[in-house]
């Protein structure tokens, strides 16, 4: 479970920004929108959070920041010596920031233990890295690493809490690789849970990582999975009674390489093609439609539903940029409420998403005040992140109206744009 994400000097985020999933002391919707952790420092976490902001305000950069951090964790061990990091963009509209490292930090709970892991980096190398583990009231700094400019070398410190071949892992860690990634590659059992959170428990969907159709199709092939998807679509007020996946054999071409002979051969072979058919039933009649006969919204919802149901079962963290794209606002609400239903969200899954859909702000029983965040740029074009709860809105305040009036920030300069038209 995700407690907190911090980022500094990445794209439009110049100063350190913090997205926290730690629930406030407010007991509104406590039984549905929060989950207990068993930890004194953070007794309950939010099951979801929504981020608003104007176009180019920086809300998508927040997701890209966590995505970039994950990619470095998963891929840095495979980099060649001297290879640089691609697409690392510090805040460039400030001469100081442009030359400073980018910083990332994530705090998570795994099996009741809190882990605080972070690192700073430039395009050439890792500048610092650390891991704090809270198995008791006081944290253990399992390892810390920083680049010493005077000697031109990395300096490491370890605690007795980290077991394993620490000297071996240190010696194998290149300047452009994370110690965490190398240690796990060299069979560190103690550090693997943190690495696996990035690899297996964090799901990010945006323009750089599109949702796969595979999960939904595989679920539809099984009776229980098909029922789950159809039940959700029905709850979303889509008149689909059943969905069938038909596998057809179609002619296709496959390329075969004969390495020994140095030849390439194109062969005609039978290939499998999956055809999805929807059975619609209304009071006036029934009909069967192919996938392309359905609306973009229905198709997007179908292929999103399978992964979401899987995420709810496994208790993963789902991050989605522009969740409302091609989805009606009522469908977005149903997806969010899935995460808020303890009988469905049995694994402690979390949902974080960005959106322009302001109607969600006043949707009945949907969000607590601490689940709503805004991103806005200041005069220096630096993005900052702020929670709605920091504005202390009244209990029955019309949040959508307040947001559109600019009370909480995060909206375009509409007055200026309107003036341009006159």
CSV table of C-alpha atoms in Angstrom, one decimal:
chain,number,residue,atom,x,y,z
A,1,UNK,CA,0.0,0.0,0.0
A,2,UNK,CA,1.2,3.5,-0.9
A,3,UNK,CA,1.5,6.0,1.9
A,4,UNK,CA,3.4,8.8,0.2
A,5,UNK,CA,5.2,9.9,-3.0
A,6,UNK,CA,7.7,12.7,-3.1
A,7,UNK,CA,9.3,14.3,-6.1
A,8,UNK,CA,11.6,17.3,-6.7
A,9,UNK,CA,13.1,18.8,-9.8
A,10,UNK,CA,11.3,16.7,-12.3
A,11,UNK,CA,9.7,18.3,-15.4
A,12,UNK,CA,7.4,21.1,-14.1
A,13,UNK,CA,7.9,20.2,-10.4
A,14,UNK,CA,10.8,22.4,-9.3
A,15,UNK,CA,10.3,22.3,-5.5
A,16,UNK,CA,9.6,19.1,-3.6
A,17,UNK,CA,5.9,18.1,-3.9
A,18,UNK,CA,4.2,15.4,-1.7
A,19,UNK,CA,1.2,13.3,-2.6
A,20,UNK,CA,0.0,11.6,0.6
A,21,UNK,CA,-2.5,8.8,1.0
A,22,UNK,CA,-2.5,9.0,4.8
A,23,UNK,CA,-6.1,9.6,5.9
A,24,UNK,CA,-6.8,12.6,8.1
A,25,UNK,CA,-8.6,12.3,11.4
A,26,UNK,CA,-11.9,13.2,9.7
A,27,UNK,CA,-14.2,10.2,10.1
A,28,UNK,CA,-16.3,10.9,7.0
A,29,UNK,CA,-16.8,7.7,5.0
A,30,UNK,CA,-14.2,6.0,7.2
A,31,UNK,CA,-15.6,2.5,6.7
A,32,UNK,CA,-15.6,2.7,2.9
A,33,UNK,CA,-13.0,5.2,1.7
A,34,UNK,CA,-10.2,4.3,4.1
A,35,UNK,CA,-8.5,1.1,5.2
A,36,UNK,CA,-6.7,0.4,8.5
A,37,UNK,CA,-3.0,-0.2,8.6
A,38,UNK,CA,-2.3,-1.2,12.2
A,39,UNK,CA,0.4,1.5,12.4
A,40,UNK,CA,0.4,4.3,14.9
A,41,UNK,CA,2.0,6.8,12.6
A,42,UNK,CA,-0.6,6.3,9.9
A,43,UNK,CA,-3.6,4.4,11.4
A,44,UNK,CA,-5.6,4.5,8.1
A,45,UNK,CA,-4.9,5.1,4.4
A,46,UNK,CA,-7.1,6.4,1.6
A,47,UNK,CA,-8.4,3.9,-0.9
A,48,UNK,CA,-8.4,6.5,-3.6
A,49,UNK,CA,-7.2,10.0,-4.6
A,50,UNK,CA,-8.1,12.3,-7.4
A,51,UNK,CA,-5.9,15.0,-8.9
A,52,UNK,CA,-7.3,18.1,-10.8
A,53,UNK,CA,-5.5,20.7,-12.8
A,54,UNK,CA,-5.6,22.7,-15.9
A,55,UNK,CA,-4.1,21.4,-19.2
A,56,UNK,CA,-0.3,21.7,-19.0
A,57,UNK,CA,-0.6,22.4,-15.3
A,58,UNK,CA,1.5,19.4,-14.3
A,59,UNK,CA,-0.9,16.8,-13.2
A,60,UNK,CA,0.3,14.3,-15.8
A,61,UNK,CA,3.9,15.0,-14.8
A,62,UNK,CA,3.0,13.7,-11.3
A,63,UNK,CA,2.2,10.3,-12.8
A,64,UNK,CA,5.2,10.4,-15.1
A,65,UNK,CA,7.4,11.1,-12.1
A,66,UNK,CA,6.3,7.9,-10.3
A,67,UNK,CA,6.5,6.1,-13.6
A,68,UNK,CA,10.1,7.3,-14.2
A,69,UNK,CA,11.1,6.3,-10.7
A,70,UNK,CA,9.7,2.8,-11.2
A,71,UNK,CA,11.5,2.5,-14.6
A,72,UNK,CA,14.8,3.3,-13.0
A,73,UNK,CA,14.2,0.7,-10.2
A,74,UNK,CA,13.3,-2.0,-12.8
A,75,UNK,CA,15.8,-1.2,-15.5
A,76,UNK,CA,19.0,0.4,-14.1
A,77,UNK,CA,20.6,-2.9,-13.3
A,78,UNK,CA,20.6,-3.7,-17.1
A,79,UNK,CA,22.3,-0.5,-18.2
A,80,UNK,CA,25.8,-0.7,-19.6
A,81,UNK,CA,28.7,1.1,-17.9
A,82,UNK,CA,28.6,4.8,-18.9
A,83,UNK,CA,25.1,4.6,-20.4
A,84,UNK,CA,23.0,7.6,-19.5
A,85,UNK,CA,19.4,8.0,-18.4
A,86,UNK,CA,17.0,9.0,-21.1
A,87,UNK,CA,14.1,11.4,-20.7
A,88,UNK,CA,15.2,12.7,-17.3
A,89,UNK,CA,14.1,16.4,-17.5
A,90,UNK,CA,14.8,18.6,-14.5
A,91,UNK,CA,13.0,21.9,-14.1
A,92,UNK,CA,14.7,23.9,-16.9
A,93,UNK,CA,13.2,27.4,-16.3
A,94,UNK,CA,15.6,28.0,-13.4
A,95,UNK,CA,19.4,27.9,-13.9
A,96,UNK,CA,20.0,26.4,-10.5
A,97,UNK,CA,17.4,23.7,-10.8
A,98,UNK,CA,18.5,22.8,-14.3
A,99,UNK,CA,21.9,21.7,-13.0
A,100,UNK,CA,20.6,20.0,-9.8
A,101,UNK,CA,19.7,16.3,-9.3
A,102,UNK,CA,16.1,15.0,-9.6
A,103,UNK,CA,14.8,13.4,-6.4
A,104,UNK,CA,12.2,10.6,-5.8
A,105,UNK,CA,10.9,9.0,-2.6
A,106,UNK,CA,8.2,6.5,-2.0
A,107,UNK,CA,6.9,5.3,1.4
A,108,UNK,CA,4.9,2.0,1.3
A,109,UNK,CA,3.6,-0.7,3.7
A,110,UNK,CA,4.4,-4.3,2.9
A,111,UNK,CA,3.1,-7.0,5.3
A,112,UNK,CA,2.7,-4.5,8.1
A,113,UNK,CA,6.2,-3.0,7.7
A,114,UNK,CA,6.8,0.5,6.5
A,115,UNK,CA,9.5,1.1,4.0
A,116,UNK,CA,10.8,4.6,3.0
A,117,UNK,CA,13.0,4.4,-0.2
A,118,UNK,CA,14.4,7.2,-2.3
A,119,UNK,CA,17.2,8.3,-4.5
A,120,UNK,CA,18.5,11.3,-6.4
A,121,UNK,CA,20.0,11.2,-9.9
A,122,UNK,CA,21.3,13.1,-12.9
A,123,UNK,CA,21.3,11.9,-16.5
A,124,UNK,CA,24.9,10.5,-15.9
A,125,UNK,CA,24.7,8.8,-12.5
A,126,UNK,CA,22.9,8.0,-9.2
A,127,UNK,CA,23.8,10.7,-6.7
A,128,UNK,CA,22.3,9.2,-3.6
A,129,UNK,CA,20.1,6.3,-2.4
A,130,UNK,CA,18.7,5.1,0.9
A,131,UNK,CA,16.2,2.8,2.5
A,132,UNK,CA,14.6,3.2,5.9
A,133,UNK,CA,12.7,0.3,7.4
A,134,UNK,CA,10.3,0.8,10.3
A,135,UNK,CA,10.0,-2.6,12.0
A,136,UNK,CA,9.8,-0.9,15.4
A,137,UNK,CA,9.1,2.7,16.5
A,138,UNK,CA,12.5,3.8,15.4
A,139,UNK,CA,13.6,3.3,11.8
A,140,UNK,CA,16.6,1.3,10.7
A,141,UNK,CA,18.6,2.8,7.9
A,142,UNK,CA,19.3,-0.4,6.1
A,143,UNK,CA,21.6,1.3,3.6
A,144,UNK,CA,22.7,4.7,2.5
A,145,UNK,CA,24.8,5.7,-0.5
A,146,UNK,CA,26.0,9.1,-1.7
A,147,UNK,CA,28.5,10.4,-4.2
A,148,UNK,CA,31.5,12.1,-2.7
A,149,UNK,CA,32.6,14.8,-5.2
A,150,UNK,CA,36.0,15.1,-3.4
A,151,UNK,CA,37.0,11.5,-4.1
A,152,UNK,CA,34.8,10.9,-7.1
A,153,UNK,CA,33.5,7.7,-5.5
A,154,UNK,CA,30.3,6.4,-3.9
A,155,UNK,CA,30.3,6.1,-0.1
A,156,UNK,CA,28.1,3.4,1.4
A,157,UNK,CA,26.8,2.9,5.0
A,158,UNK,CA,25.0,-0.2,6.1
A,159,UNK,CA,23.1,-1.3,9.2
A,160,UNK,CA,22.9,-4.7,10.8
A,161,UNK,CA,19.2,-4.8,9.8
A,162,UNK,CA,20.1,-5.6,6.2
A,163,UNK,CA,21.2,-9.2,5.9
A,164,UNK,CA,23.2,-10.6,3.0
A,165,UNK,CA,26.3,-10.1,0.9
A,166,UNK,CA,26.4,-6.3,1.2
A,167,UNK,CA,30.0,-5.9,0.1
A,168,UNK,CA,29.4,-8.0,-3.0
A,169,UNK,CA,26.3,-6.0,-3.9
A,170,UNK,CA,28.2,-2.7,-3.3
A,171,UNK,CA,31.1,-3.8,-5.5
A,172,UNK,CA,28.7,-4.8,-8.3
A,173,UNK,CA,26.7,-1.5,-8.3
A,174,UNK,CA,27.8,0.8,-11.1
A,175,UNK,CA,27.5,4.6,-10.9
A,176,UNK,CA,24.4,4.4,-13.2
A,177,UNK,CA,22.6,1.6,-11.3
A,178,UNK,CA,20.6,1.5,-8.1
A,179,UNK,CA,22.0,-0.6,-5.3
A,180,UNK,CA,18.5,-1.9,-4.6
A,181,UNK,CA,18.2,-3.2,-8.2
A,182,UNK,CA,21.7,-4.8,-8.2
A,183,UNK,CA,21.2,-6.4,-4.8
A,184,UNK,CA,17.9,-8.0,-5.9
A,185,UNK,CA,19.5,-9.2,-9.1
A,186,UNK,CA,22.1,-10.9,-6.9
A,187,UNK,CA,19.4,-12.6,-4.8
A,188,UNK,CA,18.8,-10.3,-1.9
A,189,UNK,CA,15.8,-11.7,-0.2
A,190,UNK,CA,15.5,-8.8,2.3
A,191,UNK,CA,15.3,-6.1,-0.5
A,192,UNK,CA,13.1,-8.1,-2.9
A,193,UNK,CA,9.8,-7.0,-1.4
A,194,UNK,CA,10.6,-3.3,-2.1
A,195,UNK,CA,11.7,-4.1,-5.6
A,196,UNK,CA,8.6,-6.3,-6.2
A,197,UNK,CA,6.3,-3.5,-5.2
A,198,UNK,CA,7.5,-1.6,-8.3
A,199,UNK,CA,7.5,-4.6,-10.5
A,200,UNK,CA,4.3,-6.4,-9.5
A,201,UNK,CA,2.1,-4.1,-7.3
A,202,UNK,CA,2.3,-0.7,-9.0
A,203,UNK,CA,0.1,-0.4,-12.2
A,204,UNK,CA,0.4,2.8,-14.2
A,205,UNK,CA,-1.8,3.7,-17.2
A,206,UNK,CA,-1.1,6.8,-19.3
A,207,UNK,CA,0.0,7.8,-22.8
A,208,UNK,CA,3.3,5.9,-22.3
A,209,UNK,CA,1.7,2.7,-20.9
A,210,UNK,CA,-1.7,1.8,-22.5
A,211,UNK,CA,-4.1,-0.7,-20.9
A,212,UNK,CA,-3.7,-4.2,-22.3
A,213,UNK,CA,-6.7,-6.1,-23.7
A,214,UNK,CA,-5.3,-9.4,-22.6
A,215,UNK,CA,-6.5,-9.5,-19.0
A,216,UNK,CA,-10.1,-8.8,-19.9
A,217,UNK,CA,-10.2,-11.3,-22.7
A,218,UNK,CA,-8.7,-14.0,-20.5
A,219,UNK,CA,-11.3,-13.3,-17.8
A,220,UNK,CA,-14.1,-13.4,-20.4
A,221,UNK,CA,-13.0,-17.0,-21.3
A,222,UNK,CA,-13.8,-18.2,-17.8
A,223,UNK,CA,-17.3,-18.4,-16.4
A,224,UNK,CA,-16.6,-16.6,-13.1
A,225,UNK,CA,-14.6,-13.8,-14.9
A,226,UNK,CA,-17.3,-13.3,-17.4
A,227,UNK,CA,-19.9,-13.0,-14.7
A,228,UNK,CA,-17.8,-10.4,-12.8
A,229,UNK,CA,-17.3,-8.3,-15.9
A,230,UNK,CA,-21.0,-8.5,-17.0
A,231,UNK,CA,-22.2,-7.7,-13.5
A,232,UNK,CA,-20.1,-4.6,-13.4
A,233,UNK,CA,-21.1,-3.4,-16.9
A,234,UNK,CA,-24.7,-4.0,-15.9
A,235,UNK,CA,-24.2,-2.0,-12.7
A,236,UNK,CA,-22.8,0.8,-14.9
A,237,UNK,CA,-26.2,0.9,-16.7
A,238,UNK,CA,-25.0,-0.8,-19.9
A,239,UNK,CA,-27.5,-3.2,-21.2
A,240,UNK,CA,-25.1,-6.1,-21.8
A,241,UNK,CA,-26.5,-9.4,-20.7
A,242,UNK,CA,-23.6,-11.6,-21.8
A,243,UNK,CA,-20.2,-11.4,-23.5
A,244,UNK,CA,-18.8,-14.3,-25.6
A,245,UNK,CA,-15.2,-14.7,-26.8
A,246,UNK,CA,-15.1,-16.7,-30.0
A,247,UNK,CA,-11.8,-18.1,-31.2
A,248,UNK,CA,-11.5,-18.4,-35.0
A,249,UNK,CA,-8.8,-19.9,-37.2
A,250,UNK,CA,-7.7,-17.4,-39.8
A,251,UNK,CA,-4.9,-17.6,-42.4
A,252,UNK,CA,-1.8,-15.6,-41.5
A,253,UNK,CA,1.9,-15.4,-42.1
A,254,UNK,CA,4.8,-16.2,-39.8
A,255,UNK,CA,8.5,-15.5,-40.3
A,256,UNK,CA,10.9,-18.3,-39.5
A,257,UNK,CA,14.6,-17.8,-39.1
A,258,UNK,CA,17.1,-20.6,-40.0
A,259,UNK,CA,20.2,-19.3,-38.2
A,260,UNK,CA,22.4,-22.2,-39.4
A,261,UNK,CA,21.5,-21.7,-43.0
A,262,UNK,CA,21.3,-17.9,-42.8
A,263,UNK,CA,17.8,-17.9,-44.4
A,264,UNK,CA,14.5,-16.3,-43.6
A,265,UNK,CA,11.3,-18.0,-44.7
A,266,UNK,CA,7.8,-16.6,-44.7
A,267,UNK,CA,5.2,-19.4,-44.1
A,268,UNK,CA,1.5,-19.4,-44.4
A,269,UNK,CA,0.0,-20.7,-41.1
A,270,UNK,CA,-3.4,-20.8,-39.4
A,271,UNK,CA,-3.5,-18.3,-36.6
A,272,UNK,CA,-6.1,-17.7,-33.8
A,273,UNK,CA,-8.3,-14.6,-33.8
A,274,UNK,CA,-10.3,-13.6,-30.8
A,275,UNK,CA,-13.8,-12.2,-31.6
A,276,UNK,CA,-15.8,-10.6,-28.8
A,277,UNK,CA,-19.6,-10.6,-29.2
A,278,UNK,CA,-22.0,-8.7,-26.9
A,279,UNK,CA,-25.5,-9.8,-26.1
A,280,UNK,CA,-27.7,-6.8,-25.4
A,281,UNK,CA,-31.1,-7.3,-23.8
A,282,UNK,CA,-33.8,-4.5,-23.3
A,283,UNK,CA,-37.5,-4.5,-22.7
A,284,UNK,CA,-38.0,-4.0,-26.5
A,285,UNK,CA,-35.8,-6.9,-27.7
A,286,UNK,CA,-32.3,-8.4,-27.8
A,287,UNK,CA,-29.4,-8.4,-30.3
A,288,UNK,CA,-25.8,-9.5,-30.7
A,289,UNK,CA,-23.1,-6.9,-31.6
A,290,UNK,CA,-19.4,-7.2,-32.4
A,291,UNK,CA,-16.7,-5.2,-30.6
A,292,UNK,CA,-16.5,-2.5,-33.2
A,293,UNK,CA,-20.3,-2.0,-33.0
A,294,UNK,CA,-19.9,-0.8,-29.4
A,295,UNK,CA,-19.1,2.8,-28.4
A,296,UNK,CA,-15.5,3.9,-27.5
A,297,UNK,CA,-16.7,4.3,-23.9
A,298,UNK,CA,-18.0,0.7,-23.7
A,299,UNK,CA,-14.8,-0.7,-25.3
A,300,UNK,CA,-12.6,1.3,-23.0
A,301,UNK,CA,-14.6,0.3,-20.0
A,302,UNK,CA,-14.5,-3.4,-21.0
A,303,UNK,CA,-10.8,-3.5,-21.3
A,304,UNK,CA,-10.3,-1.5,-18.1
A,305,UNK,CA,-12.7,-3.6,-16.1
A,306,UNK,CA,-10.7,-6.8,-16.4
A,307,UNK,CA,-7.5,-5.3,-15.0
A,308,UNK,CA,-9.4,-3.3,-12.3
A,309,UNK,CA,-11.1,-6.5,-11.0
A,310,UNK,CA,-7.7,-8.2,-11.0
A,311,UNK,CA,-6.2,-5.3,-9.2
A,312,UNK,CA,-8.9,-5.3,-6.5
A,313,UNK,CA,-8.4,-9.0,-5.9
A,314,UNK,CA,-4.6,-8.7,-5.6
A,315,UNK,CA,-4.6,-5.4,-3.6
A,316,UNK,CA,-2.5,-3.5,-6.1
A,317,UNK,CA,-2.0,0.3,-6.6
A,318,UNK,CA,-3.5,1.6,-9.8
A,319,UNK,CA,-2.4,5.0,-11.2
A,320,UNK,CA,-4.4,6.3,-14.2
A,321,UNK,CA,-3.9,9.6,-16.1
A,322,UNK,CA,-7.2,11.1,-17.4
A,323,UNK,CA,-9.5,8.3,-16.2
A,324,UNK,CA,-12.5,10.2,-17.7
A,325,UNK,CA,-11.1,9.9,-21.3
A,326,UNK,CA,-13.9,8.3,-23.3
A,327,UNK,CA,-15.8,7.3,-20.1
A,328,UNK,CA,-19.0,8.8,-19.1
A,329,UNK,CA,-18.9,10.5,-15.7
A,330,UNK,CA,-21.3,7.8,-14.2
A,331,UNK,CA,-18.9,5.1,-15.3
A,332,UNK,CA,-16.0,6.8,-13.6
A,333,UNK,CA,-18.0,7.0,-10.4
A,334,UNK,CA,-18.8,3.3,-10.6
A,335,UNK,CA,-15.1,2.5,-11.0
A,336,UNK,CA,-14.1,4.7,-8.0
A,337,UNK,CA,-16.8,3.1,-5.9
A,338,UNK,CA,-15.4,-0.4,-6.6
A,339,UNK,CA,-12.3,0.7,-4.7
A,340,UNK,CA,-14.5,2.0,-1.9
A,341,UNK,CA,-16.5,-1.2,-1.4
A,342,UNK,CA,-14.7,-3.3,1.3
A,343,UNK,CA,-16.6,-6.4,0.2
A,344,UNK,CA,-15.1,-6.0,-3.3
A,345,UNK,CA,-11.8,-4.4,-2.5
A,346,UNK,CA,-10.7,-7.2,-0.1
A,347,UNK,CA,-7.0,-6.8,-0.8
A,348,UNK,CA,-6.5,-3.1,0.1
A,349,UNK,CA,-6.2,-1.9,-3.5
A,350,UNK,CA,-5.7,1.8,-4.1
A,351,UNK,CA,-6.7,4.1,-7.1
A,352,UNK,CA,-5.0,7.4,-7.9
A,353,UNK,CA,-6.2,9.2,-11.0
A,354,UNK,CA,-6.2,12.6,-12.8
A,355,UNK,CA,-9.3,14.0,-14.4
A,356,UNK,CA,-11.0,17.1,-15.7
A,357,UNK,CA,-14.5,15.8,-14.6
A,358,UNK,CA,-15.5,18.4,-12.0
A,359,UNK,CA,-18.9,16.8,-11.4
A,360,UNK,CA,-17.1,14.2,-9.3
A,361,UNK,CA,-16.4,16.9,-6.7
A,362,UNK,CA,-20.0,17.0,-5.6
A,363,UNK,CA,-20.9,13.4,-6.4
A,364,UNK,CA,-22.8,12.0,-3.3
A,365,UNK,CA,-20.8,9.9,-1.0
A,366,UNK,CA,-17.8,9.6,-3.4
A,367,UNK,CA,-14.8,11.5,-1.9
A,368,UNK,CA,-13.6,12.8,1.4
A,369,UNK,CA,-11.9,16.2,1.5
A,370,UNK,CA,-8.4,14.6,1.9
A,371,UNK,CA,-8.9,12.5,-1.2
A,372,UNK,CA,-9.0,15.6,-3.5
A,373,UNK,CA,-5.9,17.3,-4.8
A,374,UNK,CA,-5.1,20.2,-7.2
A,375,UNK,CA,-2.0,20.9,-9.3
A,376,UNK,CA,-1.4,24.5,-10.5
A,377,UNK,CA,1.6,26.4,-11.9
A,378,UNK,CA,2.9,29.6,-10.3
A,379,UNK,CA,4.3,32.7,-12.1
A,380,UNK,CA,7.6,30.9,-12.6
A,381,UNK,CA,5.8,28.0,-14.4
A,382,UNK,CA,6.6,25.6,-11.5
A,383,UNK,CA,3.9,23.2,-10.6
A,384,UNK,CA,2.8,22.7,-7.0
A,385,UNK,CA,0.4,20.1,-5.5
A,386,UNK,CA,-2.1,21.0,-2.7
A,387,UNK,CA,-4.9,19.0,-1.0
A,388,UNK,CA,-8.4,20.4,-0.8
A,389,UNK,CA,-8.3,19.8,2.9
A,390,UNK,CA,-5.7,22.6,3.2
A,391,UNK,CA,-8.4,25.1,2.1
A,392,UNK,CA,-10.6,24.0,5.0
A,393,UNK,CA,-13.9,24.1,2.9
A,394,UNK,CA,-17.1,24.2,4.8
A,395,UNK,CA,-18.9,20.8,5.3
A,396,UNK,CA,-21.7,21.5,2.8
A,397,UNK,CA,-19.7,23.7,0.4
A,398,UNK,CA,-20.3,23.4,-3.3
A,399,UNK,CA,-16.9,22.1,-4.3
A,400,UNK,CA,-17.4,22.1,-8.1
A,401,UNK,CA,-18.6,25.7,-8.1
A,402,UNK,CA,-15.7,26.7,-5.8
A,403,UNK,CA,-13.2,25.0,-8.0
A,404,UNK,CA,-14.5,26.5,-11.2
A,405,UNK,CA,-14.4,30.0,-9.5
A,406,UNK,CA,-10.7,29.5,-8.8
A,407,UNK,CA,-11.1,29.1,-5.1
A,408,UNK,CA,-8.7,26.1,-4.9
A,409,UNK,CA,-6.5,26.8,-8.0
A,410,UNK,CA,-5.9,24.3,-10.7
A,411,UNK,CA,-8.0,25.9,-13.4
A,412,UNK,CA,-7.0,27.6,-16.7
A,413,UNK,CA,-6.9,31.4,-16.9
A,414,UNK,CA,-10.4,31.6,-18.4
A,415,UNK,CA,-10.8,35.4,-18.0
A,416,UNK,CA,-7.6,35.9,-20.0
A,417,UNK,CA,-8.8,33.5,-22.7
A,418,UNK,CA,-12.2,35.1,-22.9
A,419,UNK,CA,-10.6,38.5,-23.2
A,420,UNK,CA,-8.6,37.3,-26.2
A,421,UNK,CA,-11.9,36.5,-28.0
A,422,UNK,CA,-13.3,40.1,-27.7
